[in-house]
CSV table of C-alpha atoms in Angstrom, one decimal:
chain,number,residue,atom,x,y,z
P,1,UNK,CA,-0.5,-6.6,17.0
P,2,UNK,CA,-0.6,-5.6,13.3
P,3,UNK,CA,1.9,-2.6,13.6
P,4,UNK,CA,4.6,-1.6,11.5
P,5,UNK,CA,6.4,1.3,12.7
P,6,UNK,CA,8.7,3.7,11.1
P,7,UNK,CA,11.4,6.6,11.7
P,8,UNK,CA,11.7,9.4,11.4
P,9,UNK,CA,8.0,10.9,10.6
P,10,UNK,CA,9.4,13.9,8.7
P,11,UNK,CA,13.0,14.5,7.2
P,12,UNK,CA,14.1,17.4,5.7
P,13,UNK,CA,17.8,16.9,3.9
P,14,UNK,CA,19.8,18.4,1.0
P,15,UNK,CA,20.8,16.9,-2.2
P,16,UNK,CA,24.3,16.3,-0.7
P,17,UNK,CA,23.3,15.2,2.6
P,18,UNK,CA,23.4,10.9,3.0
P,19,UNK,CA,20.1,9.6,5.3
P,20,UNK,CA,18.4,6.6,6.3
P,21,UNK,CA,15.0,5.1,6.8
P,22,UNK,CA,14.4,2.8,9.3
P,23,UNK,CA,10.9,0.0,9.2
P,24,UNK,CA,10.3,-2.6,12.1
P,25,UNK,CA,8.0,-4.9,12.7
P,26,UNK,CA,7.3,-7.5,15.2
P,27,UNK,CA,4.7,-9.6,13.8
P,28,UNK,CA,7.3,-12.1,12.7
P,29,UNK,CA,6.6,-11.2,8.6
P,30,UNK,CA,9.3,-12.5,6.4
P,31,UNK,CA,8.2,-9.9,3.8
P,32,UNK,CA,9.0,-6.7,4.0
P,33,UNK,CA,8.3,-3.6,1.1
P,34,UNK,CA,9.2,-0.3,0.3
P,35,UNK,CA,6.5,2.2,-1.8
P,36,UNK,CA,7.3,5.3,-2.5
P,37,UNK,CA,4.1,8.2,-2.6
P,38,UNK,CA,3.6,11.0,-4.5
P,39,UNK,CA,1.3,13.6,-3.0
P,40,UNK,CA,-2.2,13.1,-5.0
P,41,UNK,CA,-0.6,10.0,-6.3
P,42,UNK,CA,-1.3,6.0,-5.0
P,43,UNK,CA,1.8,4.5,-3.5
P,44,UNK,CA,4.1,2.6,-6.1
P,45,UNK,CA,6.5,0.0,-5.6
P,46,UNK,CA,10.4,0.3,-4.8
P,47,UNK,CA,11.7,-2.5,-3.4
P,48,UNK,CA,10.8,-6.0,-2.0
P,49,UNK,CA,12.7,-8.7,0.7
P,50,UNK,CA,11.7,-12.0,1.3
P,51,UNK,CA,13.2,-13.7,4.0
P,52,UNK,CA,16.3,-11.0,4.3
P,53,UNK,CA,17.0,-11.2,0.3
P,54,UNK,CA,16.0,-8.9,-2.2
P,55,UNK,CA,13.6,-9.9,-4.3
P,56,UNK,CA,12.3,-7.2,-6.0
P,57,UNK,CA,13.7,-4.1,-7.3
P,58,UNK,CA,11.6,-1.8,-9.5
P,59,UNK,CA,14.5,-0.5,-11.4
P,60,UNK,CA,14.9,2.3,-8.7
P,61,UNK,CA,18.0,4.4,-9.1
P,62,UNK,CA,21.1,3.9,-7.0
P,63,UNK,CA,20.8,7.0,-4.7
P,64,UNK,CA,18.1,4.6,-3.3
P,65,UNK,CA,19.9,1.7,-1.2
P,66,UNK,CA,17.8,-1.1,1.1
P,67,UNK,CA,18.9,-3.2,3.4
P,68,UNK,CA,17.7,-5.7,5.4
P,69,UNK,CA,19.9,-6.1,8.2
P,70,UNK,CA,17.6,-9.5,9.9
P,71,UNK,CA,13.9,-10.0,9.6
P,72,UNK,CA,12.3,-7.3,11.8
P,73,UNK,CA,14.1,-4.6,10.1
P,74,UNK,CA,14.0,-2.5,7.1
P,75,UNK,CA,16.2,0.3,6.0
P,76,UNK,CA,16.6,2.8,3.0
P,77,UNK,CA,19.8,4.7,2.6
P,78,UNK,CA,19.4,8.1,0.3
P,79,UNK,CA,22.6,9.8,-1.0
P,80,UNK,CA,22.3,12.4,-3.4
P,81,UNK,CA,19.0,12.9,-3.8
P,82,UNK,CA,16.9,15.3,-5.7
P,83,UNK,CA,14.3,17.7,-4.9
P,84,UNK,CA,11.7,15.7,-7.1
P,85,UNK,CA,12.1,12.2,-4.5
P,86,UNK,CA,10.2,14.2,-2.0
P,87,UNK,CA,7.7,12.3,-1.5
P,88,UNK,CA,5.8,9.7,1.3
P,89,UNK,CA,7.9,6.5,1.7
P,90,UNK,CA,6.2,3.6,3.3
P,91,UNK,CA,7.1,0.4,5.1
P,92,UNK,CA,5.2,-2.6,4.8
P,93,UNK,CA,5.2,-6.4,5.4
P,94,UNK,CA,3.6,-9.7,5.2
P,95,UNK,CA,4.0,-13.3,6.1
P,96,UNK,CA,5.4,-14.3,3.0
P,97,UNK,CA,3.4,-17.6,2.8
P,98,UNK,CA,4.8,-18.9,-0.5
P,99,UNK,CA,0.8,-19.4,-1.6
P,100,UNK,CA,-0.4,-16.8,-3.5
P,101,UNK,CA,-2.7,-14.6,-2.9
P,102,UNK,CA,-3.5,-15.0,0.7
P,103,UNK,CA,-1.7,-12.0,2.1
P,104,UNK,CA,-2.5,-9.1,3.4
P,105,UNK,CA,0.1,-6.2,3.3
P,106,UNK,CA,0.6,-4.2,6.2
P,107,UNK,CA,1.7,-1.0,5.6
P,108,UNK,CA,3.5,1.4,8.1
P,109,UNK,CA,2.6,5.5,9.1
P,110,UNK,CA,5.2,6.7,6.4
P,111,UNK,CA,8.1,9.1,6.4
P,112,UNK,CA,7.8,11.9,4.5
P,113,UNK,CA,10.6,13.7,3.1
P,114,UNK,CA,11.6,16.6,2.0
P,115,UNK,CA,14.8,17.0,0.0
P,116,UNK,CA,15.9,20.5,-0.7
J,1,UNK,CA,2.7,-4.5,-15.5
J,2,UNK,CA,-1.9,-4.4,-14.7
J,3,UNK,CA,-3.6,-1.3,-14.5
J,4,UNK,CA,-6.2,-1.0,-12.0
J,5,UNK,CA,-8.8,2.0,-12.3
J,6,UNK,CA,-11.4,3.5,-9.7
J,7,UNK,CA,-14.5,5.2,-10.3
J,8,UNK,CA,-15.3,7.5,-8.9
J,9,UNK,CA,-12.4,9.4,-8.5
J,10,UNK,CA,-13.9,11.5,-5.6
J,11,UNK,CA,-17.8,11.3,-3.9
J,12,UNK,CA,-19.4,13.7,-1.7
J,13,UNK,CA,-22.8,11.8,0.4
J,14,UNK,CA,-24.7,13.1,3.2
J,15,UNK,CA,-24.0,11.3,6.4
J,16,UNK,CA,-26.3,7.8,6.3
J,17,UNK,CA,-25.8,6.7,2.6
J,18,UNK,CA,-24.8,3.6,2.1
J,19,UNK,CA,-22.5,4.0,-1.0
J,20,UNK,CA,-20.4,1.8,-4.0
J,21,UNK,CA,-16.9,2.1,-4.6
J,22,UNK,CA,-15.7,0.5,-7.7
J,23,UNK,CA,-12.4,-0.8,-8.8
J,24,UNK,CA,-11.6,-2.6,-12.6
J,25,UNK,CA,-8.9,-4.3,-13.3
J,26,UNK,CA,-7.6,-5.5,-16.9
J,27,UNK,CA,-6.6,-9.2,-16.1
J,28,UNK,CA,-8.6,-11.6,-14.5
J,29,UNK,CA,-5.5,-14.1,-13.5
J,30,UNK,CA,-6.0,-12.5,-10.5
J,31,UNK,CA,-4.5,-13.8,-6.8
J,32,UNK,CA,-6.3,-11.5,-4.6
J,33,UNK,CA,-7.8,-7.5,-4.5
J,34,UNK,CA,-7.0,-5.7,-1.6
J,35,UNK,CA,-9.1,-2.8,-0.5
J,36,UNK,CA,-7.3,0.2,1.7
J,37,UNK,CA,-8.2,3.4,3.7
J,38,UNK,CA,-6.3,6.0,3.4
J,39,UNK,CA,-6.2,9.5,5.6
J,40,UNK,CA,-4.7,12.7,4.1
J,41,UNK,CA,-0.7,12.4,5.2
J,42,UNK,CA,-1.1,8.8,6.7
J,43,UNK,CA,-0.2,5.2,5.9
J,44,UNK,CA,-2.2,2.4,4.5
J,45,UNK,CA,-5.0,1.0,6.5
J,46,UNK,CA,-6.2,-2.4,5.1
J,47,UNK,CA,-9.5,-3.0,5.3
J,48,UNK,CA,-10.5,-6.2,3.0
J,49,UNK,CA,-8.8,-9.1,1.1
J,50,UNK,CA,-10.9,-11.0,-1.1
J,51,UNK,CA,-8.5,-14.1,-2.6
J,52,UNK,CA,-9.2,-15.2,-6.0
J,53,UNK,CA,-11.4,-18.4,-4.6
J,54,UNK,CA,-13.5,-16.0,-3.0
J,55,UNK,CA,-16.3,-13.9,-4.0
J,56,UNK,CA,-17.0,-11.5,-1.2
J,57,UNK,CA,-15.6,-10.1,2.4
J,58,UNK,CA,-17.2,-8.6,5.1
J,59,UNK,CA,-15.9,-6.5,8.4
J,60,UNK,CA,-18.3,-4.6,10.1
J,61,UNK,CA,-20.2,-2.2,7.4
J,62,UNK,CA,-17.8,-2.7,5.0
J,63,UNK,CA,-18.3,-5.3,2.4
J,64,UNK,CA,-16.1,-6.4,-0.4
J,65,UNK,CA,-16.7,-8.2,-3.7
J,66,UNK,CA,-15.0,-10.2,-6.6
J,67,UNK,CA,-16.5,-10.7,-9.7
J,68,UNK,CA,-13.3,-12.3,-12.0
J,69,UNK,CA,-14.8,-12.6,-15.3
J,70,UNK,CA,-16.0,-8.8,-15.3
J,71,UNK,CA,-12.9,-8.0,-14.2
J,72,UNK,CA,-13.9,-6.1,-11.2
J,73,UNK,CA,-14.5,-5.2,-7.8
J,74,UNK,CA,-17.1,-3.4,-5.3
J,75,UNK,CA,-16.5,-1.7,-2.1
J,76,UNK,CA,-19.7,-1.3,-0.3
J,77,UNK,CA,-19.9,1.0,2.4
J,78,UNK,CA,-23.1,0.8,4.6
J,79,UNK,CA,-24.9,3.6,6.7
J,80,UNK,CA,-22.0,5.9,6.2
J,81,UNK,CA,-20.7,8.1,8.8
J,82,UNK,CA,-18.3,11.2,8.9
J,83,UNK,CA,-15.6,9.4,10.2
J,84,UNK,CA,-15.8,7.1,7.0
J,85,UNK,CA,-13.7,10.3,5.2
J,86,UNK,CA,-10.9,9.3,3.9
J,87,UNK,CA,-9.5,7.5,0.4
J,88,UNK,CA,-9.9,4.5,-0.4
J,89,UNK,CA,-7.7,2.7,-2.6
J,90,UNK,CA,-7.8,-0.8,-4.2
J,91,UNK,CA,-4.6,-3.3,-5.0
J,92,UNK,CA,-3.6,-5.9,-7.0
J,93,UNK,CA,-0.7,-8.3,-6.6
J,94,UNK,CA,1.9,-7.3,-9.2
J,95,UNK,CA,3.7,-10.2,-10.5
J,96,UNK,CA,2.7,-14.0,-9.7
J,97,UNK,CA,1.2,-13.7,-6.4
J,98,UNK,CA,3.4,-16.3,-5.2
J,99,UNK,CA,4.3,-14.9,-1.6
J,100,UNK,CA,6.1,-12.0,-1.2
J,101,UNK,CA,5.2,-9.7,-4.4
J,102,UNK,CA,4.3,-6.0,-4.6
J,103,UNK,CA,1.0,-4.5,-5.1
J,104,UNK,CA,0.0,-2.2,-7.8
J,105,UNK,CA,-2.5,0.4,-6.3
J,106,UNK,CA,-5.6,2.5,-8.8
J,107,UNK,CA,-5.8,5.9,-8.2
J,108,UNK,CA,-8.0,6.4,-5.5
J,109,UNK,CA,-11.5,7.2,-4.6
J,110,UNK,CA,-11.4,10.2,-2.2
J,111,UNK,CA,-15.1,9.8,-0.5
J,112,UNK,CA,-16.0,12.9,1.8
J,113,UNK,CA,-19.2,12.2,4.2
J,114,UNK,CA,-20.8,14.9,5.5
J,115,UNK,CA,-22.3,15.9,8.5
C-alpha cells in the first residue's frame, strides 16, 4: 500500500477564518512534506519532518503552521490567509533512509483551497 | 537552490508514438531524478527513480535515463496510448540528499495523445 491520503479535498475559507490540513499515511515513512501548487505551476516546497521534527522550513510565512502530532500524521494550520495562497497543497512521505538518494516521495491527492 | 528545466514544455502525438521527454539539470552532484505523472487537479504519481549509481529505469513502457556528466535526463515513453495524457514532471533532491530532503520539481511537460 503506497497511499497517502488527505482531508478535506476542497476548502473554501476567508482571510479571517483559522483551518487545518490533515496528511496520513500508513506505510510506516518517517518523512513526511508539504508542497504548495500553483495552478500551471510545478509543486514547490513548504515544509519537511523527519522522524516527528521539523527539518525543513522554506522560509514560509507564519499564517502557515505544521505539526506533526506522531509519525502517521501531518497537519497544516492556516490563520489569516490571503486570497493569493489559493493554491493545491500536497502531502507526501518517504522512508527517510538516512542514505541519500534512494527515496522515492510519495505524494498524496491534494487539497485545494480557496481563500476568499 | 538547482534549477531543473523540461523540454518540451507541451507535445501533441498521435496514439502509437513512442516519444522523448527531456529533463536538464544544472549540477551533476546529483542523488537521484525522479520522474512523475501528473493529471489536471490531481496529486503526484511517481513513476521512475533513477539513483545517482544508476543509469537507467524501467516499468512497463516507461523507461528512464541518467546521463550525469551531460547533466540530463530522458523519459521514454513507448507505443503511447490516450490514457498516457497527462504531465509529466521531473525532480531533483534539493539539498544533500541525505534522507528526508525536498524535491525541487521543472516545469512540466504536458504530453496530450490522441486518439
Amino acid at each position: 500500500d503506497t497511499e497517502v491520503t488527505q482531508t478535506p479535498k476542497h476548502l473554501v475559507m476567508g482571510m479571517t477564518n483559522k483551518k487545518s490540513l490533515k496528511c496520513e499515511q500508513h506505510m510506516g515513512h518517517r518523512a513526511m512534506y508539504w508542497y504548495k501548487q500553483k495552478a500551471k505551476k510545478p509543486p514547490e516546497l513548504m515544509f519537511v519532518y523527519s522522524y516527528e521534527k521539523l527539518s525543513i522550513n522554506e522560509s514560509v510565512p507564519s499564517r502557515f503552521s505544521p505539526e506533526c502530532p506522531n509519525s502517521s500524521l501531518l497537519n497544516l494550520h492556516l490563520h489569516a490567509l490571503q486570497p493569493e495562497d489559493s493554491a493545491l497543497y500536497l502531502c507526501a512521505s518517504s522512508q527517510d533512509l538516512r542514505v541519500a538518494g534512494q527515496e522515492t516521495q510519495y505524494f498524496g491527492p491534494g487539497t485545494r483551497l480557496l481563500v476568499l | 537552490k538547482q534549477e531543473v528545466t523540461q523540454i518540451p514544455a507541451a507535445l501533441s502525438v498521435p496514439e502509437g508514438e513512442n516519444l522523448v521527454l527531456n529533463c536538464s539539470f544544472t549540477d551533476s552532484a546529483i542523488y537521484n531524478l525522479q520522474w512523475f505523472r501528473q493529471d489536471p487537479g490531481k496529486g503526484l504519481t511517481s513513476l521512475l527513480l533513477i539513483q545517482s549509481s544508476q543509469r537507467e529505469q524501467t516499468s512497463g513502457r516507461l523507461n528512464a535515463s541518467l546521463d550525469k556528466s551531460s547533466g540530463r535526463s530522458t523519459l521514454y515513453i513507448a507505443a503511447s496510448q490516450p490514457g498516457d495524457s497527462a504531465t509529466y514532471l521531473c525532480a531533483r533532491l534539493m539539498y544533500s540528499g541525505g534522507g528526508a530532503d525536498g524535491l525541487t520539481f521543472g516545469k512540466g511537460t504536458h504530453l496530450i495523445i490522441q486518439p
